Amino acid sequence: MAEKKIAVVTGASRGIGRAIALELAAEGAFVIVNYNGSKEKAEEVLARIRENGGDGALYQCNVAEFDACEQFLGEVVKNYGRIDVLVNNAGITKDGLLMRMSEEDFAKVVDVNLKGTFNCIRHTSRYMLRQRSGRIINMASVVGVNGNAGQANYAASKAGVIGLTKSAAKELASRGITVNAVAPGFIRTDMTDVLSDKVKEATMKLIPMGTFGTPEDIAKTVAFLASDGAGYLTGQVLCVDGGMAM
Ligand code: NAP
């Protein structure tokens, strides 16, 4: 029997990351469930993976911290030998109009969403280069493609993730490593539950398919990008958004 793939999913305690962790485990990967503050929720994700017949491990790490990421990913390789799939999913919002946005709220969002993605790629790519194989999947957003009033920090971070994805894809392609981004539209999670009904109604009008997406919609696309069938696909941004960005 082939060895299990080792898949790291950042921000896997809730929402989209949770669904990705469950999906990759169902596809046979050993899943590293990363979380920052939600330890109990991350434990529940690992318990669910095991109930379903899969396996994995929990790792706390704030992806915004460069040295902590080095230690986290180094420990994963020390304990499990390799990293086959890295899903940079961890993300936050701190919405507000540009004119009133604090320097701190701009920096925090960029630190987690963009620098966190850089940190994890930076500290995983050396192992993937040694293996001469790997899949890196970064969570962008339609907002990073089109922009959005009230989300200048978030949109900038996600547009940055797209630029980072394409640059990393070019640097790593010749070594058998693919790097792609998924750009979700409006997905029902804690992140979007806090939005007002007015914002939800306005957003719904922008979705040609007329429904919000689910974390599972994103997880299925990530699982495809991690699969053997996506081996010749790199540097792409897949919008999974009911047609919102077209
Ligand atoms: P969510 O429900 O708020 O969950 C966010 C996850 O990220 C949690 O597991 C959280 O872990 C983790 N996280 C936050 N800061 C972290 C840090 N510094 N280090 C490590 N983990 C951290 O969000 P979501 O809706 O699932 O979003 C997941 C990703 O999809 C994000 O990158 C988001 O920008 C992107 N996205 C979402 C939507 C949407 O409509 N929901 C649309 C487009 C893109 P803890 O709870 O343990 O802190």
Coordinates of C-alpha atoms and ligand atoms in Angstrom, one line a residue:
M1 CA 0.0 0.0 0.0
A2 CA 1.3 3.5 -0.9
E3 CA 2.4 5.6 2.1
K4 CA -0.1 8.3 3.2
K5 CA 0.5 11.8 1.9
I6 CA 1.3 14.3 4.7
A7 CA -1.0 17.3 4.3
V8 CA -0.7 20.5 6.4
V9 CA -3.8 22.7 6.6
T10 CA -3.4 26.0 8.4
G11 CA -6.5 27.4 10.2
A12 CA -8.1 24.0 10.2
S13 CA -10.0 24.4 13.5
R14 CA -13.1 26.1 11.9
G15 CA -14.9 26.9 8.6
I16 CA -13.2 26.2 5.3
G17 CA -10.0 24.9 6.8
R18 CA -12.0 22.3 8.9
A19 CA -13.8 21.1 5.7
I20 CA -10.5 20.9 3.8
A21 CA -8.9 18.8 6.7
L22 CA -11.9 16.4 6.7
E23 CA -11.9 16.1 2.9
L24 CA -8.1 15.5 2.6
A25 CA -8.3 12.9 5.4
A26 CA -11.2 11.2 3.6
E27 CA -9.0 11.0 0.5
G28 CA -6.4 9.2 2.5
A29 CA -4.0 11.9 3.7
F30 CA -2.5 12.1 7.2
V31 CA -3.6 15.6 8.1
I32 CA -1.8 18.1 10.2
V33 CA -4.6 20.2 11.7
N34 CA -3.1 23.7 12.5
Y35 CA -4.9 26.2 14.7
N36 CA -4.1 29.4 16.5
G37 CA -6.6 30.0 19.4
S38 CA -9.4 27.4 19.0
K39 CA -7.8 24.3 20.6
E40 CA -11.0 22.6 21.5
K41 CA -12.4 23.0 18.0
A42 CA -9.2 21.7 16.5
E43 CA -9.4 18.7 18.8
E44 CA -12.9 18.1 17.6
V45 CA -11.7 18.2 13.9
L46 CA -9.1 15.6 14.7
A47 CA -11.6 13.4 16.5
R48 CA -14.0 13.6 13.5
I49 CA -11.1 12.6 11.2
R50 CA -10.4 9.6 13.3
E51 CA -14.1 8.6 13.6
N52 CA -14.2 8.6 9.8
G53 CA -11.3 6.2 9.7
G54 CA -8.5 8.7 9.0
D55 CA -5.6 10.1 11.0
G56 CA -3.7 13.2 11.7
A57 CA -2.1 15.4 14.4
L58 CA -2.7 18.8 16.0
Y59 CA -0.2 21.7 15.9
Q60 CA -0.7 25.1 17.4
C61 CA 1.0 27.9 15.5
N62 CA 0.3 31.6 14.7
V63 CA 1.1 31.7 11.0
A64 CA 1.9 35.4 11.2
E65 CA 5.1 34.5 13.2
F66 CA 8.1 33.6 10.9
D67 CA 10.1 31.8 13.5
A68 CA 7.1 29.9 14.9
C69 CA 6.3 28.7 11.4
E70 CA 9.9 27.4 11.0
Q71 CA 9.6 25.5 14.2
F72 CA 6.1 24.1 13.4
L73 CA 6.9 22.9 9.9
G74 CA 10.3 21.6 11.0
E75 CA 8.7 19.5 13.7
V76 CA 6.2 18.1 11.2
V77 CA 9.0 16.9 9.0
K78 CA 11.0 15.6 11.9
N79 CA 8.0 13.6 13.1
Y80 CA 6.4 12.5 9.8
G81 CA 9.3 12.7 7.3
R82 CA 7.9 15.0 4.6
I83 CA 5.2 17.5 3.6
D84 CA 3.4 16.6 0.4
V85 CA 0.6 19.1 0.5
L86 CA 0.5 22.6 2.2
V87 CA -2.8 24.4 2.3
N88 CA -2.4 28.0 3.4
N89 CA -6.0 28.6 4.6
A90 CA -5.6 30.7 7.8
G91 CA -7.1 34.1 7.4
I92 CA -8.8 37.0 9.2
T93 CA -10.8 40.1 8.4
K94 CA -10.8 43.5 10.1
D95 CA -13.3 45.4 7.9
G96 CA -13.7 49.2 7.8
L97 CA -13.7 52.0 5.3
L98 CA -10.2 53.0 4.1
M99 CA -10.5 56.6 5.5
R100 CA -11.0 55.3 9.0
M101 CA -8.9 52.1 8.9
S102 CA -6.1 52.1 11.6
E103 CA -2.6 51.2 10.7
E104 CA -2.9 48.3 13.1
D105 CA -5.9 46.8 11.4
F106 CA -4.2 47.1 8.0
A107 CA -1.0 45.4 9.3
K108 CA -2.8 42.6 11.2
V109 CA -4.7 41.4 8.2
V110 CA -1.7 41.5 6.0
D111 CA 0.4 39.8 8.6
V112 CA -1.9 36.8 8.9
N113 CA -3.3 36.5 5.4
L114 CA -0.2 37.4 3.2
K115 CA 2.8 37.1 5.4
G116 CA 1.4 33.9 7.0
T117 CA 1.2 32.4 3.6
F118 CA 4.7 33.5 2.8
N119 CA 6.0 32.2 6.1
C120 CA 4.6 28.7 5.5
I121 CA 5.7 28.5 1.9
R122 CA 9.2 29.7 2.9
H123 CA 9.6 27.0 5.5
T124 CA 8.0 24.2 3.6
S125 CA 9.5 24.7 0.1
R126 CA 13.0 23.6 1.3
Y127 CA 11.5 20.1 2.1
M128 CA 9.5 20.0 -1.1
L129 CA 12.6 20.9 -3.1
R130 CA 14.4 18.1 -1.5
Q131 CA 11.6 15.7 -2.3
R132 CA 11.3 17.2 -5.8
S133 CA 7.5 17.1 -5.4
G134 CA 4.8 19.0 -3.6
R135 CA 1.5 20.8 -3.8
I136 CA 0.9 24.3 -2.4
I137 CA -2.6 25.6 -2.3
N138 CA -3.2 29.2 -1.1
M139 CA -6.6 30.6 -0.1
A140 CA -7.2 33.9 -1.9
S141 CA -10.7 35.5 -2.4
V142 CA -12.8 37.0 -5.1
V143 CA -12.2 40.2 -3.2
G144 CA -8.5 39.9 -4.1
V145 CA -9.5 39.7 -7.7
N146 CA -12.2 42.5 -7.8
G147 CA -11.6 44.6 -4.7
N148 CA -14.4 45.4 -2.2
A149 CA -15.5 48.6 -0.4
G150 CA -14.8 48.3 3.3
Q151 CA -12.1 45.6 2.9
A152 CA -9.1 47.4 1.5
N153 CA -6.7 45.6 4.0
Y154 CA -8.3 42.2 3.2
A155 CA -8.4 42.7 -0.6
A156 CA -4.8 43.9 -0.6
S157 CA -3.7 40.8 1.4
K158 CA -5.6 38.5 -1.0
A159 CA -4.4 40.2 -4.1
G160 CA -0.9 39.8 -2.6
V161 CA -1.6 36.0 -2.1
I162 CA -2.4 35.8 -5.9
G163 CA 0.9 37.5 -6.8
L164 CA 2.8 35.3 -4.3
T165 CA 1.1 32.2 -5.8
K166 CA 2.2 33.0 -9.3
S167 CA 5.7 33.9 -8.3
A168 CA 6.2 30.8 -6.2
A169 CA 4.7 28.7 -9.1
K170 CA 7.3 30.1 -11.5
E171 CA 10.2 29.5 -9.0
L172 CA 9.2 26.0 -8.0
A173 CA 7.7 24.5 -11.2
S174 CA 10.9 22.9 -12.5
R175 CA 11.2 20.9 -9.2
G176 CA 7.8 19.2 -9.5
I177 CA 6.1 21.5 -7.1
T178 CA 2.8 23.1 -8.1
V179 CA 1.4 26.3 -6.5
N180 CA -2.2 27.4 -7.1
A181 CA -4.7 29.6 -5.4
V182 CA -8.4 29.1 -4.7
A183 CA -10.5 32.3 -4.7
P184 CA -13.8 31.6 -2.8
G185 CA -16.8 33.8 -3.2
F186 CA -19.2 34.1 -0.3
I187 CA -19.0 31.0 1.8
R188 CA -21.1 30.4 5.0
T189 CA -18.6 30.3 7.9
D190 CA -18.0 32.3 11.2
M191 CA -16.2 34.9 9.0
T192 CA -19.4 35.7 7.0
D193 CA -22.0 35.0 9.7
V194 CA -21.1 38.3 11.4
L195 CA -22.1 40.3 8.3
S196 CA -25.4 42.2 8.4
D197 CA -28.4 41.0 6.5
K198 CA -28.1 44.1 4.3
V199 CA -24.6 43.1 3.3
K200 CA -25.7 39.5 2.7
E201 CA -28.6 40.6 0.5
A202 CA -26.4 42.9 -1.5
T203 CA -23.8 40.2 -2.0
M204 CA -26.4 37.6 -3.1
K205 CA -27.4 40.0 -5.9
L206 CA -23.8 39.6 -7.3
I207 CA -23.9 35.8 -7.4
P208 CA -25.2 34.5 -10.8
M209 CA -25.9 31.1 -9.2
G210 CA -28.1 32.7 -6.6
T211 CA -26.8 30.8 -3.6
F212 CA -23.9 31.1 -1.1
G213 CA -21.2 28.5 -1.1
T214 CA -20.4 25.9 1.5
P215 CA -17.0 25.1 3.0
E216 CA -17.3 21.7 1.3
D217 CA -17.5 23.4 -2.1
I218 CA -14.0 24.8 -1.4
A219 CA -12.7 21.6 0.1
K220 CA -13.6 19.6 -3.0
T221 CA -11.6 22.0 -5.2
V222 CA -8.6 21.9 -2.8
A223 CA -8.7 18.1 -2.8
F224 CA -8.7 18.2 -6.6
L225 CA -5.6 20.5 -6.7
A226 CA -3.9 18.1 -4.2
S227 CA -4.7 15.1 -6.3
D228 CA -2.6 13.3 -9.0
G229 CA -5.1 14.5 -11.6
A230 CA -4.0 18.1 -11.1
G231 CA -0.3 17.4 -11.6
Y232 CA 0.1 19.6 -14.7
L233 CA -1.8 22.6 -13.3
T234 CA 0.2 25.4 -11.7
G235 CA 0.1 29.2 -11.1
Q236 CA -3.7 29.3 -11.5
V237 CA -6.4 31.0 -9.5
L238 CA -9.6 29.0 -9.4
C239 CA -12.6 31.1 -8.5
V240 CA -15.1 29.0 -6.6
D241 CA -17.9 31.5 -6.3
G242 CA -21.1 30.7 -8.1
G243 CA -19.9 33.0 -11.0
M244 CA -19.4 36.1 -8.8
A245 CA -16.0 37.1 -10.3
M246 CA -16.7 36.5 -14.0
Ligands
NAP1 P1 -13.1 31.4 9.8 O1 -14.3 30.5 9.9 O2 -13.1 32.7 10.5 O3 -11.8 30.5 10.3 C1 -10.6 31.0 10.2 C2 -9.5 30.0 10.5 O4 -8.2 30.6 10.4 C3 -9.7 29.5 12.0 O5 -9.4 28.1 12.0 C4 -8.6 30.2 12.7 O6 -8.0 29.5 13.8 C5 -7.5 30.4 11.6 N1 -6.6 31.5 11.9 C6 -6.9 32.8 12.1 N2 -5.7 33.5 12.4 C7 -4.7 32.5 12.4 C8 -3.4 32.6 12.7 N3 -2.8 33.8 13.0 N4 -2.6 31.5 12.7 C9 -3.2 30.3 12.4 N5 -4.5 30.1 12.2 C10 -5.3 31.3 12.2 O7 -12.8 31.7 8.3 P2 -13.2 31.0 6.9 O8 -14.4 31.7 6.4 O9 -13.2 29.5 7.1 O10 -12.0 31.4 6.0 C11 -10.9 30.5 5.7 C12 -10.0 31.1 4.6 O11 -10.8 31.4 3.4 C13 -9.5 32.5 5.0 O12 -8.2 32.7 4.4 C14 -10.5 33.5 4.3 O13 -9.9 34.7 4.0 C15 -10.8 32.7 3.0 N6 -12.0 33.1 2.4 C16 -13.2 33.0 3.1 C17 -14.4 33.4 2.4 C18 -15.8 33.2 3.1 O14 -16.7 33.7 2.5 N7 -15.9 32.6 4.2 C19 -14.3 33.9 1.2 C20 -13.1 34.1 0.5 C21 -12.0 33.7 1.2 P3 -8.3 29.7 15.4 O15 -9.8 29.8 15.5 O16 -7.7 28.5 16.0 O17 -7.6 31.0 15.7

